Amino acid sequence: MTDAAGTTEVDVVVVGAGMAGLYSIHLLRELGFTAVALEQGDGVGGTWFWNRYPGARCDVPSLEYSFGFSEELEQEWEWSEVFPSQPEIERYLNHVADRFDLRRDIRLETRVTAATYDEAQHTWTVETEPGDTFTGRFLIMATGCLSVPQIPDFPGRDTFAGPVVFTSMWPRDGVDFAGKRVGLVGTGSSGVQSTPELADMAEHLYVFQRTPTYTWPSHNGPLPPEVQREAKANYRELRAGQRTTPGGVTGSTGAIIMQMAEDRRILETTEEERLAVLDEMQWDATRVWADALTDPEANEASCELYRIMVRRTVEDPDVAEALSPRGFPIGCKRPVIDSHYFETFNRDDVTLIDLRKGGIEEIDETGIRTAQAHVDLDVIVLATGFDAMTGALTRVDLRGRDGKVLRDVWAHGPRAYLGLQVAGFPNLFVINGPGSPSVLANMVVCIEQHVEWIADCLVYMREHGYTEVEATVEAQDGWVDHVNAIADTTMMTAPSCNSWYLGANIPGKPRVFLPYVGGLHRYIEKTDSVVAGGYEGFTFAGGPSGLAPKAP
Ligand code: NA7
């Protein structure tokens, strides 16, 4: 409902129309709430709308990286590959938007700039860039964990004569690389995935690498029809199974991302035995060791196996050495999956620029100048990452109780109860917020679990006439301590680890481990037990007006 002043009033304002936003408005609508999703892009799909660079692919098998809330949807959609590509996921999410008639509750090209909580009315007022205002009892930030690009401050970037494109904001109409000298900066997941594709398209590809990456062959391929049939016949079991695993993936659909034989310990093997495992399992042999998860010495032994594989794959010994990760453990950063990444460096038309021998000094009209040399280029591709997990929340001027701004409250690192709510910010929910499994698990399963938990909470409030819900400081402190304590037992917080999980890729960002590493299954046990205990750690209050009752 929009009033004469142009303010639209709904029960729930959802920010974002990626997977989380789409499912939120669908479920809330089903439950009789009014909701609107505000999306800054001019299409739906979130991550899969923006990251349309060549080679973009999900690292979770398609049959598992899909919604489980509709049996009809599960049965009618056909996936073509074991791991889904960006175009296929984007098509799927557009199909979801159409199939459930979601577009009528989505405002595209509407960037949320500010949101303010009204302590008297128990409502949020949301301001947007086109100037439209929305009010809602609840605000759901479905803004994604990797949605705010990290834009390095290279001097002279604007002087470059050719196009400068970001993998995270890839032009819809693509980029013409034919006959071009292309400079790719960044060798995280986006850089690694795009390297072989850019090499195929460009006249010459220069890969600017600051830190070598641990990446593993994806084993992607066409999805065998019998695997798809089998999954469709057993989808309920598969979905239930996902929620009992740490990563939200059963691995039952023909592709296992991570092999982990819990009884296999690298420090208990001889050199010959390790090499025999390497011969047999190739790259996968570098991450099957249970002791490598927690013991730095065991981890370093796995890293050495990894470097042997790099040397076996990359023909030029100097290039192999430059591509070999050293000095930080396997498992500290997000594992990358690739298709022929290392082999690409055997091509004559691909050059690795090792920035550890001299970093980027500036971009000028004709290319990139490093401390080593000037590289003449026609196109620059930046695959330089994201302000992960908190960036999309701190960029909005979110004002809670007493006018406090979330950005300031989180100045020393984010604090949230279960990653769902922040003390001092009543009626604000975050999907996949800091302190939830999120990026460490299958995002679709995490999203469905969060959306359903929030929707259940809203129904509970409606049934009890509550108009305000807020996490307590004590519960939040307890959860944050727990999240940190578990993270400290893993390689992910090793002093040598500088990952976006720790915010280490953003200059000045506090070094805090952002996701919950205890496993999705344990997290679900916790969130379920919070509800069973009468929403332990949350306080509820009544208000001047209740939510509209469910429509008959
Ligand atoms: P990542 O994984 O954060 O990778 C960013 C890459 O960009 C990484 O290699 C960085 O090197 C490099 N980078 C960043 N800033 C610079 C500067 N100033 N100079 C040179 N190189 C730089 O982002 P992705 O988009 O690849 O992947 C993000 C996630 O998306 C991924 O983990 C999956 O979950 C999906 P560094 O390592 O910091 O030395």
PDB file of C-alpha atoms in Angstrom, residues 191-302:
ATOM      1  CA  GLY A 191      40.442 -15.170 -11.220  1.00  0.00           C
ATOM      2  CA  VAL A 192      41.136 -18.906 -11.255  1.00  0.00           C
ATOM      3  CA  GLN A 193      37.793 -19.738 -12.893  1.00  0.00           C
ATOM      4  CA  SER A 194      38.126 -17.078 -15.565  1.00  0.00           C
ATOM      5  CA  THR A 195      41.803 -17.717 -16.429  1.00  0.00           C
ATOM      6  CA  PRO A 196      41.309 -20.631 -18.892  1.00  0.00           C
ATOM      7  CA  GLU A 197      38.326 -18.921 -20.539  1.00  0.00           C
ATOM      8  CA  LEU A 198      40.087 -15.587 -20.941  1.00  0.00           C
ATOM      9  CA  ALA A 199      43.129 -17.406 -22.324  1.00  0.00           C
ATOM     10  CA  ASP A 200      40.899 -18.952 -24.995  1.00  0.00           C
ATOM     11  CA  MET A 201      39.405 -15.591 -25.977  1.00  0.00           C
ATOM     12  CA  ALA A 202      42.318 -13.174 -25.715  1.00  0.00           C
ATOM     13  CA  GLU A 203      45.305 -12.731 -27.954  1.00  0.00           C
ATOM     14  CA  HIS A 204      47.484 -12.817 -24.863  1.00  0.00           C
ATOM     15  CA  LEU A 205      46.549 -13.150 -21.200  1.00  0.00           C
ATOM     16  CA  TYR A 206      48.684 -11.709 -18.392  1.00  0.00           C
ATOM     17  CA  VAL A 207      47.718 -13.022 -14.946  1.00  0.00           C
ATOM     18  CA  PHE A 208      48.800 -10.691 -12.128  1.00  0.00           C
ATOM     19  CA  GLN A 209      49.150 -12.861  -9.030  1.00  0.00           C
ATOM     20  CA  ARG A 210      49.810 -11.528  -5.535  1.00  0.00           C
ATOM     21  CA  THR A 211      49.233 -14.807  -3.675  1.00  0.00           C
ATOM     22  CA  PRO A 212      49.166 -18.294  -5.241  1.00  0.00           C
ATOM     23  CA  THR A 213      45.984 -20.265  -4.686  1.00  0.00           C
ATOM     24  CA  TYR A 214      45.113 -23.750  -3.520  1.00  0.00           C
ATOM     25  CA  THR A 215      42.687 -24.896  -6.183  1.00  0.00           C
ATOM     26  CA  TRP A 216      41.413 -28.333  -7.124  1.00  0.00           C
ATOM     27  CA  PRO A 217      40.002 -29.757 -10.361  1.00  0.00           C
ATOM     28  CA  SER A 218      36.220 -29.597 -10.198  1.00  0.00           C
ATOM     29  CA  HIS A 219      35.598 -32.939 -11.939  1.00  0.00           C
ATOM     30  CA  ASN A 220      32.703 -31.171 -13.618  1.00  0.00           C
ATOM     31  CA  GLY A 221      30.922 -32.728 -16.579  1.00  0.00           C
ATOM     32  CA  PRO A 222      27.488 -33.389 -18.016  1.00  0.00           C
ATOM     33  CA  LEU A 223      25.064 -34.536 -15.330  1.00  0.00           C
ATOM     34  CA  PRO A 224      24.256 -38.205 -15.998  1.00  0.00           C
ATOM     35  CA  PRO A 225      20.475 -38.591 -16.510  1.00  0.00           C
ATOM     36  CA  GLU A 226      20.322 -41.521 -14.089  1.00  0.00           C
ATOM     37  CA  VAL A 227      21.905 -39.423 -11.322  1.00  0.00           C
ATOM     38  CA  GLN A 228      19.297 -36.711 -11.876  1.00  0.00           C
ATOM     39  CA  ARG A 229      16.457 -39.296 -11.933  1.00  0.00           C
ATOM     40  CA  GLU A 230      17.731 -40.863  -8.735  1.00  0.00           C
ATOM     41  CA  ALA A 231      17.944 -37.495  -6.960  1.00  0.00           C
ATOM     42  CA  LYS A 232      14.467 -36.530  -8.095  1.00  0.00           C
ATOM     43  CA  ALA A 233      13.093 -39.823  -6.811  1.00  0.00           C
ATOM     44  CA  ASN A 234      14.706 -39.274  -3.421  1.00  0.00           C
ATOM     45  CA  TYR A 235      14.685 -35.532  -3.002  1.00  0.00           C
ATOM     46  CA  ARG A 236      12.997 -35.499   0.417  1.00  0.00           C
ATOM     47  CA  GLU A 237      15.676 -37.790   1.812  1.00  0.00           C
ATOM     48  CA  LEU A 238      18.411 -35.726   0.164  1.00  0.00           C
ATOM     49  CA  ARG A 239      17.113 -32.428   1.544  1.00  0.00           C
ATOM     50  CA  ALA A 240      16.755 -33.873   5.039  1.00  0.00           C
ATOM     51  CA  GLY A 241      20.235 -35.352   4.731  1.00  0.00           C
ATOM     52  CA  GLN A 242      21.755 -32.002   3.800  1.00  0.00           C
ATOM     53  CA  ARG A 243      20.658 -30.553   7.114  1.00  0.00           C
ATOM     54  CA  THR A 244      22.484 -33.268   9.018  1.00  0.00           C
ATOM     55  CA  THR A 245      25.875 -32.490   7.484  1.00  0.00           C
ATOM     56  CA  PRO A 246      28.445 -29.801   8.368  1.00  0.00           C
ATOM     57  CA  GLY A 247      28.439 -28.355   4.856  1.00  0.00           C
ATOM     58  CA  GLY A 248      24.841 -28.843   3.767  1.00  0.00           C
ATOM     59  CA  VAL A 249      25.933 -31.238   1.029  1.00  0.00           C
ATOM     60  CA  THR A 250      25.261 -34.993   1.041  1.00  0.00           C
ATOM     61  CA  GLY A 251      27.624 -35.720  -1.834  1.00  0.00           C
ATOM     62  CA  SER A 252      25.109 -38.288  -3.028  1.00  0.00           C
ATOM     63  CA  THR A 253      24.591 -36.768  -6.462  1.00  0.00           C
ATOM     64  CA  GLY A 254      27.689 -38.017  -8.159  1.00  0.00           C
ATOM     65  CA  ALA A 255      30.146 -35.284  -7.183  1.00  0.00           C
ATOM     66  CA  ILE A 256      31.918 -35.042  -3.898  1.00  0.00           C
ATOM     67  CA  ILE A 257      33.674 -31.768  -3.314  1.00  0.00           C
ATOM     68  CA  MET A 258      35.793 -32.730  -0.368  1.00  0.00           C
ATOM     69  CA  GLN A 259      37.030 -36.211   0.359  1.00  0.00           C
ATOM     70  CA  MET A 260      37.957 -36.649   3.978  1.00  0.00           C
ATOM     71  CA  ALA A 261      38.947 -40.041   5.286  1.00  0.00           C
ATOM     72  CA  GLU A 262      38.859 -39.333   8.970  1.00  0.00           C
ATOM     73  CA  ASP A 263      41.237 -42.118   9.862  1.00  0.00           C
ATOM     74  CA  ARG A 264      43.926 -41.101   7.362  1.00  0.00           C
ATOM     75  CA  ARG A 265      46.776 -39.204   9.060  1.00  0.00           C
ATOM     76  CA  ILE A 266      49.630 -37.865   6.973  1.00  0.00           C
ATOM     77  CA  LEU A 267      52.122 -37.731   9.842  1.00  0.00           C
ATOM     78  CA  GLU A 268      51.682 -41.472  10.294  1.00  0.00           C
ATOM     79  CA  THR A 269      52.707 -42.237   6.700  1.00  0.00           C
ATOM     80  CA  THR A 270      56.137 -42.568   5.126  1.00  0.00           C
ATOM     81  CA  GLU A 271      57.277 -40.386   2.230  1.00  0.00           C
ATOM     82  CA  GLU A 272      56.723 -43.341  -0.139  1.00  0.00           C
ATOM     83  CA  GLU A 273      53.199 -43.920   1.132  1.00  0.00           C
ATOM     84  CA  ARG A 274      52.316 -40.244   0.636  1.00  0.00           C
ATOM     85  CA  LEU A 275      53.632 -40.272  -2.915  1.00  0.00           C
ATOM     86  CA  ALA A 276      51.686 -43.448  -3.623  1.00  0.00           C
ATOM     87  CA  VAL A 277      48.485 -41.708  -2.490  1.00  0.00           C
ATOM     88  CA  LEU A 278      49.455 -38.751  -4.690  1.00  0.00           C
ATOM     89  CA  ASP A 279      49.938 -41.007  -7.708  1.00  0.00           C
ATOM     90  CA  GLU A 280      46.567 -42.598  -7.122  1.00  0.00           C
ATOM     91  CA  MET A 281      44.447 -39.595  -6.171  1.00  0.00           C
ATOM     92  CA  GLN A 282      46.348 -36.755  -7.829  1.00  0.00           C
ATOM     93  CA  TRP A 283      45.190 -33.326  -6.578  1.00  0.00           C
ATOM     94  CA  ASP A 284      42.632 -34.868  -4.237  1.00  0.00           C
ATOM     95  CA  ALA A 285      45.477 -36.514  -2.333  1.00  0.00           C
ATOM     96  CA  THR A 286      46.323 -33.133  -0.867  1.00  0.00           C
ATOM     97  CA  ARG A 287      43.191 -32.847   1.218  1.00  0.00           C
ATOM     98  CA  VAL A 288      42.324 -36.276   2.505  1.00  0.00           C
ATOM     99  CA  TRP A 289      44.320 -36.076   5.727  1.00  0.00           C
ATOM    100  CA  ALA A 290      42.390 -35.675   8.955  1.00  0.00           C
ATOM    101  CA  ASP A 291      45.371 -34.405  10.942  1.00  0.00           C
ATOM    102  CA  ALA A 292      45.962 -31.625   8.384  1.00  0.00           C
ATOM    103  CA  LEU A 293      42.794 -29.956   9.615  1.00  0.00           C
ATOM    104  CA  THR A 294      44.217 -29.105  13.010  1.00  0.00           C
ATOM    105  CA  ASP A 295      47.964 -29.865  13.076  1.00  0.00           C
ATOM    106  CA  PRO A 296      50.189 -27.294  11.291  1.00  0.00           C
ATOM    107  CA  GLU A 297      52.941 -29.853  10.659  1.00  0.00           C
ATOM    108  CA  ALA A 298      50.487 -32.267   9.050  1.00  0.00           C
ATOM    109  CA  ASN A 299      49.038 -29.412   7.045  1.00  0.00           C
ATOM    110  CA  GLU A 300      52.465 -28.405   5.760  1.00  0.00           C
ATOM    111  CA  ALA A 301      53.065 -32.007   4.666  1.00  0.00           C
ATOM    112  CA  SER A 302      49.836 -31.803   2.619  1.00  0.00           C
TER     113      SER A 302
END
